[in-house]
Amino acid sequence: MNPDTLDLISKNIEKNHDKYVAMGSPGEVAEDRV
């Protein structure tokens, strides 16, 4: 994987994490492991 791809993935994880935290969903923990 090139660094750009990794950067994009980590940005996606952060975005999803924020979304789950905002919803108060227990799914955020599973998402962090992906």
mmCIF file of C-alpha atoms in Angstrom:
data_model
loop_
_atom_site.group_PDB
_atom_site.id
_atom_site.type_symbol
_atom_site.label_atom_id
_atom_site.label_comp_id
_atom_site.label_asym_id
_atom_site.label_seq_id
_atom_site.Cartn_x
_atom_site.Cartn_y
_atom_site.Cartn_z
ATOM 1 C CA MET A 1 0.000 0.000 0.000
ATOM 2 C CA ASN A 2 1.230 3.469 -0.756
ATOM 3 C CA PRO A 3 1.186 6.196 1.925
ATOM 4 C CA ASP A 4 -1.663 8.062 0.219
ATOM 5 C CA THR A 5 -3.915 5.027 0.523
ATOM 6 C CA LEU A 6 -3.046 4.572 4.190
ATOM 7 C CA ASP A 7 -3.706 8.252 4.832
ATOM 8 C CA LEU A 8 -7.099 7.968 3.167
ATOM 9 C CA ILE A 9 -7.974 4.902 5.220
ATOM 10 C CA SER A 10 -7.031 6.540 8.521
ATOM 11 C CA LYS A 11 -9.081 9.615 7.574
ATOM 12 C CA ASN A 12 -12.038 7.318 6.862
ATOM 13 C CA ILE A 13 -11.629 5.556 10.205
ATOM 14 C CA GLU A 14 -11.523 8.899 12.028
ATOM 15 C CA LYS A 15 -14.631 10.067 10.176
ATOM 16 C CA ASN A 16 -16.509 6.848 10.954
ATOM 17 C CA HIS A 17 -15.357 6.961 14.574
ATOM 18 C CA ASP A 18 -16.709 10.501 14.965
ATOM 19 C CA LYS A 19 -19.982 9.420 13.365
ATOM 20 C CA TYR A 20 -20.386 6.467 15.722
ATOM 21 C CA VAL A 21 -19.445 8.535 18.770
ATOM 22 C CA ALA A 22 -22.048 11.112 17.771
ATOM 23 C CA MET A 23 -24.661 8.358 17.551
ATOM 24 C CA GLY A 24 -23.457 6.767 20.762
ATOM 25 C CA SER A 25 -23.317 3.435 18.934
ATOM 26 C CA PRO A 26 -21.453 0.443 20.393
ATOM 27 C CA GLY A 27 -20.403 -0.277 16.796
ATOM 28 C CA GLU A 28 -17.578 2.250 17.124
ATOM 29 C CA VAL A 29 -15.398 -0.314 18.899
ATOM 30 C CA ALA A 30 -15.748 -2.858 16.092
ATOM 31 C CA GLU A 31 -15.080 -0.146 13.509
ATOM 32 C CA ASP A 32 -11.808 0.793 15.217
ATOM 33 C CA ARG A 33 -10.539 -2.783 14.808
ATOM 34 C CA VAL A 34 -11.109 -2.778 11.034
#
